[in-house]
Tab-separated table of C-alpha atoms in Angstrom:
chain	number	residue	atom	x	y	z
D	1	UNK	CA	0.000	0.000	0.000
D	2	UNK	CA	1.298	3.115	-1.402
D	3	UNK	CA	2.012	5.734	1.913
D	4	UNK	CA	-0.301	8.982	1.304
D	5	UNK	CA	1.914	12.189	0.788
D	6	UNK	CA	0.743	13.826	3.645
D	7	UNK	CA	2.174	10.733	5.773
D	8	UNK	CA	5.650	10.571	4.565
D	9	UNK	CA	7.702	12.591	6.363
D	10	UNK	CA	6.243	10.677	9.784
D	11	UNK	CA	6.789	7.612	8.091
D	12	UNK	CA	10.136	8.666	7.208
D	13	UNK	CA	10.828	9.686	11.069
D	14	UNK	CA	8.997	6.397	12.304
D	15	UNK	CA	10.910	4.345	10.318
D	16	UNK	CA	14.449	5.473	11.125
D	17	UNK	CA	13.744	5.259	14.433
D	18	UNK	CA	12.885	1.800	14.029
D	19	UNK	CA	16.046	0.814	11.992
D	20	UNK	CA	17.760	3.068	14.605
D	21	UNK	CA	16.476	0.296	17.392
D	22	UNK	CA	17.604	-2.613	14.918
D	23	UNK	CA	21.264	-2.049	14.812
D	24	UNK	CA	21.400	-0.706	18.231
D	25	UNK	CA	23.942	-3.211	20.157
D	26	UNK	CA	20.939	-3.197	22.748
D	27	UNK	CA	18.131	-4.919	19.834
D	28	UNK	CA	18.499	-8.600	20.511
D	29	UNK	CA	15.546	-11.381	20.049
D	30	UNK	CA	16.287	-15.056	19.920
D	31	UNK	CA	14.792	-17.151	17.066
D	32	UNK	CA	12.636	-20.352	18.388
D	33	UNK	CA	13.605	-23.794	16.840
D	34	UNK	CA	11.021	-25.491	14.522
D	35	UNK	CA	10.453	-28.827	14.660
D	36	UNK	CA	12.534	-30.070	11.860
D	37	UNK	CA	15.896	-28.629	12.595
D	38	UNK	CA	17.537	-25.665	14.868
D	39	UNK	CA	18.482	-22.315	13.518
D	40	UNK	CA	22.232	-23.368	14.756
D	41	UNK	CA	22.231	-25.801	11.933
D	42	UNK	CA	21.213	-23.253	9.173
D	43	UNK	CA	18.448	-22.651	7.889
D	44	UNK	CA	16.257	-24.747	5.581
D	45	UNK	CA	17.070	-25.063	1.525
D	46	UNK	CA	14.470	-22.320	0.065
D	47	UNK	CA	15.708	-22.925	-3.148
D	48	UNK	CA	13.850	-26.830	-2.658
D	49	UNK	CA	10.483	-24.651	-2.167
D	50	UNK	CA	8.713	-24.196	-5.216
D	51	UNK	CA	7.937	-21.075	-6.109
D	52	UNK	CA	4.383	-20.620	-5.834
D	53	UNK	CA	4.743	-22.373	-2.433
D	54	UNK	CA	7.089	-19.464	-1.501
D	55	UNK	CA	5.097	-17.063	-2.219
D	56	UNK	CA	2.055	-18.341	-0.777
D	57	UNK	CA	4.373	-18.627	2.600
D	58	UNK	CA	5.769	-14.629	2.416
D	59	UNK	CA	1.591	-13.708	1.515
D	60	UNK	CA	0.465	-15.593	4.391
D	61	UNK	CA	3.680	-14.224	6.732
D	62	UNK	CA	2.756	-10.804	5.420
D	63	UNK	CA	-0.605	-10.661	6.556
D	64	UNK	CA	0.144	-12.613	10.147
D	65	UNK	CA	2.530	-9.893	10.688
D	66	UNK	CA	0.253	-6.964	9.569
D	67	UNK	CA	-2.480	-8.693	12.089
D	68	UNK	CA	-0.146	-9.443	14.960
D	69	UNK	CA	1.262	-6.199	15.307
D	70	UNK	CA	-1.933	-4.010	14.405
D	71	UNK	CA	-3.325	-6.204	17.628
D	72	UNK	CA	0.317	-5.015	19.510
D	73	UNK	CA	-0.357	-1.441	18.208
D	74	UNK	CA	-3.867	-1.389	19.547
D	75	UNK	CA	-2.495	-2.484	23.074
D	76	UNK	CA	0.406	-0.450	23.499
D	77	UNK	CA	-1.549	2.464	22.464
D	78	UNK	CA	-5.302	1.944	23.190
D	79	UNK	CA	-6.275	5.708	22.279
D	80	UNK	CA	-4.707	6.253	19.455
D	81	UNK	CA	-6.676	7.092	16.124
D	82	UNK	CA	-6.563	5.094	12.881
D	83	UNK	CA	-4.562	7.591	11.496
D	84	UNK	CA	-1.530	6.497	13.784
D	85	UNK	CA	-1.962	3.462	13.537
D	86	UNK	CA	-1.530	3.325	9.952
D	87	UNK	CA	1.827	5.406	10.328
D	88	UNK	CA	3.305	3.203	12.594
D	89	UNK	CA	2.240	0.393	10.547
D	90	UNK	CA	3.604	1.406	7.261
D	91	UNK	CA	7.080	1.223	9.360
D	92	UNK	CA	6.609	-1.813	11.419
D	93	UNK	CA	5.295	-4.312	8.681
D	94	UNK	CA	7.475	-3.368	6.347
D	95	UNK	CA	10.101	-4.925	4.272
D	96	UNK	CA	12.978	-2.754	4.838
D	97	UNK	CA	12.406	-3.434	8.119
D	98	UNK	CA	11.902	-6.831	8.313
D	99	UNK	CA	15.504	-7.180	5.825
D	100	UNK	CA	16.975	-5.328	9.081
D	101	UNK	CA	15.895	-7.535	11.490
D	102	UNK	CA	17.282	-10.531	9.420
D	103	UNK	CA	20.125	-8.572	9.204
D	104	UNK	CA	20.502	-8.609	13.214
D	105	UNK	CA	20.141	-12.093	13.350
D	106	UNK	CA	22.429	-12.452	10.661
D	107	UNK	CA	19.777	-14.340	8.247
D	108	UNK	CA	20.268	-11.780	5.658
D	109	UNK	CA	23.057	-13.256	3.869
D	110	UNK	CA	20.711	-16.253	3.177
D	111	UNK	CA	18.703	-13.896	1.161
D	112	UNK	CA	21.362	-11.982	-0.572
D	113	UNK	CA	23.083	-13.178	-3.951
D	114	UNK	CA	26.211	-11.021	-2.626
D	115	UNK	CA	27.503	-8.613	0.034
D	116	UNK	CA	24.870	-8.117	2.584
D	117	UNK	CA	24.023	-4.707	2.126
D	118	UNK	CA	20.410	-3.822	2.787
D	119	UNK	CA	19.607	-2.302	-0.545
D	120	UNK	CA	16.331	-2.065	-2.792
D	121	UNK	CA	17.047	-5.509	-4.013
D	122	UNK	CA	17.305	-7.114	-1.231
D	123	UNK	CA	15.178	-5.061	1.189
D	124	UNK	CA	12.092	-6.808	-1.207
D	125	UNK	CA	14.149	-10.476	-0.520
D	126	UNK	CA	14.825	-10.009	2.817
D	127	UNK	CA	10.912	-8.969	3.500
D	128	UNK	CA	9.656	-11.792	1.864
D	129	UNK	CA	12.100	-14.717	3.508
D	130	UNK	CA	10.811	-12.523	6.922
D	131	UNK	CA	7.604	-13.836	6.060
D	132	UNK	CA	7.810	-16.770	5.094
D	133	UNK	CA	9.815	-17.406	8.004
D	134	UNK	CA	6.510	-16.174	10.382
D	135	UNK	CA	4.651	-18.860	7.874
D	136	UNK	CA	6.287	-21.548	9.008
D	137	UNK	CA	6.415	-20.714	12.941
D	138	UNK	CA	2.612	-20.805	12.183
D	139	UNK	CA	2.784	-23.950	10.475
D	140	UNK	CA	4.996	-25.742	13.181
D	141	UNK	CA	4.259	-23.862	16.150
D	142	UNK	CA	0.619	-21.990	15.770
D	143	UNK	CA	-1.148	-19.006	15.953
D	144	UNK	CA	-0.619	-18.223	19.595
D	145	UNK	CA	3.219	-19.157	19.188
D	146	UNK	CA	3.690	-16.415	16.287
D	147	UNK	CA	1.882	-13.583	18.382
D	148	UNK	CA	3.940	-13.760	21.262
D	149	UNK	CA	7.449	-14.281	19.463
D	150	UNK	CA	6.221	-10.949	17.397
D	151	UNK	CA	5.629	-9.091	20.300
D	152	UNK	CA	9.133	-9.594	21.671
D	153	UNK	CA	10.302	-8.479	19.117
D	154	UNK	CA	8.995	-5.550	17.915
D	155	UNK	CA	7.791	-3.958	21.478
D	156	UNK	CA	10.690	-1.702	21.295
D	157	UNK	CA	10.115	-1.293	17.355
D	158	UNK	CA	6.934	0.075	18.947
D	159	UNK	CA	8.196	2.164	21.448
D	160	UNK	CA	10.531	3.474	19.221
D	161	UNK	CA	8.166	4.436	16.472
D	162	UNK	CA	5.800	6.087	19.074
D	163	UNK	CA	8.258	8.324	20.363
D	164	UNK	CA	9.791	9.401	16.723
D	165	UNK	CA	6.224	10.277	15.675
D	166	UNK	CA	5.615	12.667	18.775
Protein backbone atom coordinates (compact mmCIF):
# COMPACT_ATOMS: atom_id res chain seq x y z
CA UNK A 1 0.00 0.00 0.00
CA UNK A 2 1.30 3.11 -1.40
CA UNK A 3 2.01 5.73 1.91
CA UNK A 4 -0.30 8.98 1.30
CA UNK A 5 1.91 12.19 0.79
CA UNK A 6 0.74 13.83 3.64
CA UNK A 7 2.17 10.73 5.77
CA UNK A 8 5.65 10.57 4.56
CA UNK A 9 7.70 12.59 6.36
CA UNK A 10 6.24 10.68 9.78
CA UNK A 11 6.79 7.61 8.09
CA UNK A 12 10.14 8.67 7.21
CA UNK A 13 10.83 9.69 11.07
CA UNK A 14 9.00 6.40 12.30
CA UNK A 15 10.91 4.34 10.32
CA UNK A 16 14.45 5.47 11.13
CA UNK A 17 13.74 5.26 14.43
CA UNK A 18 12.89 1.80 14.03
CA UNK A 19 16.05 0.81 11.99
CA UNK A 20 17.76 3.07 14.60
CA UNK A 21 16.48 0.30 17.39
CA UNK A 22 17.60 -2.61 14.92
CA UNK A 23 21.26 -2.05 14.81
CA UNK A 24 21.40 -0.71 18.23
CA UNK A 25 23.94 -3.21 20.16
CA UNK A 26 20.94 -3.20 22.75
CA UNK A 27 18.13 -4.92 19.83
CA UNK A 28 18.50 -8.60 20.51
CA UNK A 29 15.55 -11.38 20.05
CA UNK A 30 16.29 -15.06 19.92
CA UNK A 31 14.79 -17.15 17.07
CA UNK A 32 12.64 -20.35 18.39
CA UNK A 33 13.61 -23.79 16.84
CA UNK A 34 11.02 -25.49 14.52
CA UNK A 35 10.45 -28.83 14.66
CA UNK A 36 12.53 -30.07 11.86
CA UNK A 37 15.90 -28.63 12.60
CA UNK A 38 17.54 -25.67 14.87
CA UNK A 39 18.48 -22.31 13.52
CA UNK A 40 22.23 -23.37 14.76
CA UNK A 41 22.23 -25.80 11.93
CA UNK A 42 21.21 -23.25 9.17
CA UNK A 43 18.45 -22.65 7.89
CA UNK A 44 16.26 -24.75 5.58
CA UNK A 45 17.07 -25.06 1.53
CA UNK A 46 14.47 -22.32 0.07
CA UNK A 47 15.71 -22.93 -3.15
CA UNK A 48 13.85 -26.83 -2.66
CA UNK A 49 10.48 -24.65 -2.17
CA UNK A 50 8.71 -24.20 -5.22
CA UNK A 51 7.94 -21.07 -6.11
CA UNK A 52 4.38 -20.62 -5.83
CA UNK A 53 4.74 -22.37 -2.43
CA UNK A 54 7.09 -19.46 -1.50
CA UNK A 55 5.10 -17.06 -2.22
CA UNK A 56 2.06 -18.34 -0.78
CA UNK A 57 4.37 -18.63 2.60
CA UNK A 58 5.77 -14.63 2.42
CA UNK A 59 1.59 -13.71 1.52
CA UNK A 60 0.47 -15.59 4.39
CA UNK A 61 3.68 -14.22 6.73
CA UNK A 62 2.76 -10.80 5.42
CA UNK A 63 -0.61 -10.66 6.56
CA UNK A 64 0.14 -12.61 10.15
CA UNK A 65 2.53 -9.89 10.69
CA UNK A 66 0.25 -6.96 9.57
CA UNK A 67 -2.48 -8.69 12.09
CA UNK A 68 -0.15 -9.44 14.96
CA UNK A 69 1.26 -6.20 15.31
CA UNK A 70 -1.93 -4.01 14.40
CA UNK A 71 -3.32 -6.20 17.63
CA UNK A 72 0.32 -5.02 19.51
CA UNK A 73 -0.36 -1.44 18.21
CA UNK A 74 -3.87 -1.39 19.55
CA UNK A 75 -2.49 -2.48 23.07
CA UNK A 76 0.41 -0.45 23.50
CA UNK A 77 -1.55 2.46 22.46
CA UNK A 78 -5.30 1.94 23.19
CA UNK A 79 -6.27 5.71 22.28
CA UNK A 80 -4.71 6.25 19.45
CA UNK A 81 -6.68 7.09 16.12
CA UNK A 82 -6.56 5.09 12.88
CA UNK A 83 -4.56 7.59 11.50
CA UNK A 84 -1.53 6.50 13.78
CA UNK A 85 -1.96 3.46 13.54
CA UNK A 86 -1.53 3.32 9.95
CA UNK A 87 1.83 5.41 10.33
CA UNK A 88 3.30 3.20 12.59
CA UNK A 89 2.24 0.39 10.55
CA UNK A 90 3.60 1.41 7.26
CA UNK A 91 7.08 1.22 9.36
CA UNK A 92 6.61 -1.81 11.42
CA UNK A 93 5.30 -4.31 8.68
CA UNK A 94 7.48 -3.37 6.35
CA UNK A 95 10.10 -4.92 4.27
CA UNK A 96 12.98 -2.75 4.84
CA UNK A 97 12.41 -3.43 8.12
CA UNK A 98 11.90 -6.83 8.31
CA UNK A 99 15.50 -7.18 5.82
CA UNK A 100 16.97 -5.33 9.08
CA UNK A 101 15.90 -7.53 11.49
CA UNK A 102 17.28 -10.53 9.42
CA UNK A 103 20.13 -8.57 9.20
CA UNK A 104 20.50 -8.61 13.21
CA UNK A 105 20.14 -12.09 13.35
CA UNK A 106 22.43 -12.45 10.66
CA UNK A 107 19.78 -14.34 8.25
CA UNK A 108 20.27 -11.78 5.66
CA UNK A 109 23.06 -13.26 3.87
CA UNK A 110 20.71 -16.25 3.18
CA UNK A 111 18.70 -13.90 1.16
CA UNK A 112 21.36 -11.98 -0.57
CA UNK A 113 23.08 -13.18 -3.95
CA UNK A 114 26.21 -11.02 -2.63
CA UNK A 115 27.50 -8.61 0.03
CA UNK A 116 24.87 -8.12 2.58
CA UNK A 117 24.02 -4.71 2.13
CA UNK A 118 20.41 -3.82 2.79
CA UNK A 119 19.61 -2.30 -0.54
CA UNK A 120 16.33 -2.06 -2.79
CA UNK A 121 17.05 -5.51 -4.01
CA UNK A 122 17.30 -7.11 -1.23
CA UNK A 123 15.18 -5.06 1.19
CA UNK A 124 12.09 -6.81 -1.21
CA UNK A 125 14.15 -10.48 -0.52
CA UNK A 126 14.83 -10.01 2.82
CA UNK A 127 10.91 -8.97 3.50
CA UNK A 128 9.66 -11.79 1.86
CA UNK A 129 12.10 -14.72 3.51
CA UNK A 130 10.81 -12.52 6.92
CA UNK A 131 7.60 -13.84 6.06
CA UNK A 132 7.81 -16.77 5.09
CA UNK A 133 9.81 -17.41 8.00
CA UNK A 134 6.51 -16.17 10.38
CA UNK A 135 4.65 -18.86 7.87
CA UNK A 136 6.29 -21.55 9.01
CA UNK A 137 6.42 -20.71 12.94
CA UNK A 138 2.61 -20.80 12.18
CA UNK A 139 2.78 -23.95 10.47
CA UNK A 140 5.00 -25.74 13.18
CA UNK A 141 4.26 -23.86 16.15
CA UNK A 142 0.62 -21.99 15.77
CA UNK A 143 -1.15 -19.01 15.95
CA UNK A 144 -0.62 -18.22 19.59
CA UNK A 145 3.22 -19.16 19.19
CA UNK A 146 3.69 -16.41 16.29
CA UNK A 147 1.88 -13.58 18.38
CA UNK A 148 3.94 -13.76 21.26
CA UNK A 149 7.45 -14.28 19.46
CA UNK A 150 6.22 -10.95 17.40
CA UNK A 151 5.63 -9.09 20.30
CA UNK A 152 9.13 -9.59 21.67
CA UNK A 153 10.30 -8.48 19.12
CA UNK A 154 8.99 -5.55 17.92
CA UNK A 155 7.79 -3.96 21.48
CA UNK A 156 10.69 -1.70 21.29
CA UNK A 157 10.12 -1.29 17.35
CA UNK A 158 6.93 0.08 18.95
CA UNK A 159 8.20 2.16 21.45
CA UNK A 160 10.53 3.47 19.22
CA UNK A 161 8.17 4.44 16.47
CA UNK A 162 5.80 6.09 19.07
CA UNK A 163 8.26 8.32 20.36
CA UNK A 164 9.79 9.40 16.72
CA UNK A 165 6.22 10.28 15.67
CA UNK A 166 5.62 12.67 18.77
Amino acid sequence: MPIPERDRDAFAAVQQAIISVIQSDGYSFDLPDLFDYSWARGMPDMQTIPFAKWQNMAFMGDKLAGVCIADQLTKAMPNATPHLYSVHSYGLVSNKTFAHILKKASLLAVASRGPVIVEPDLVKRGGDFFEAILSLMLNQRGMEFVRSWLESVFSPLICAAAQAYL
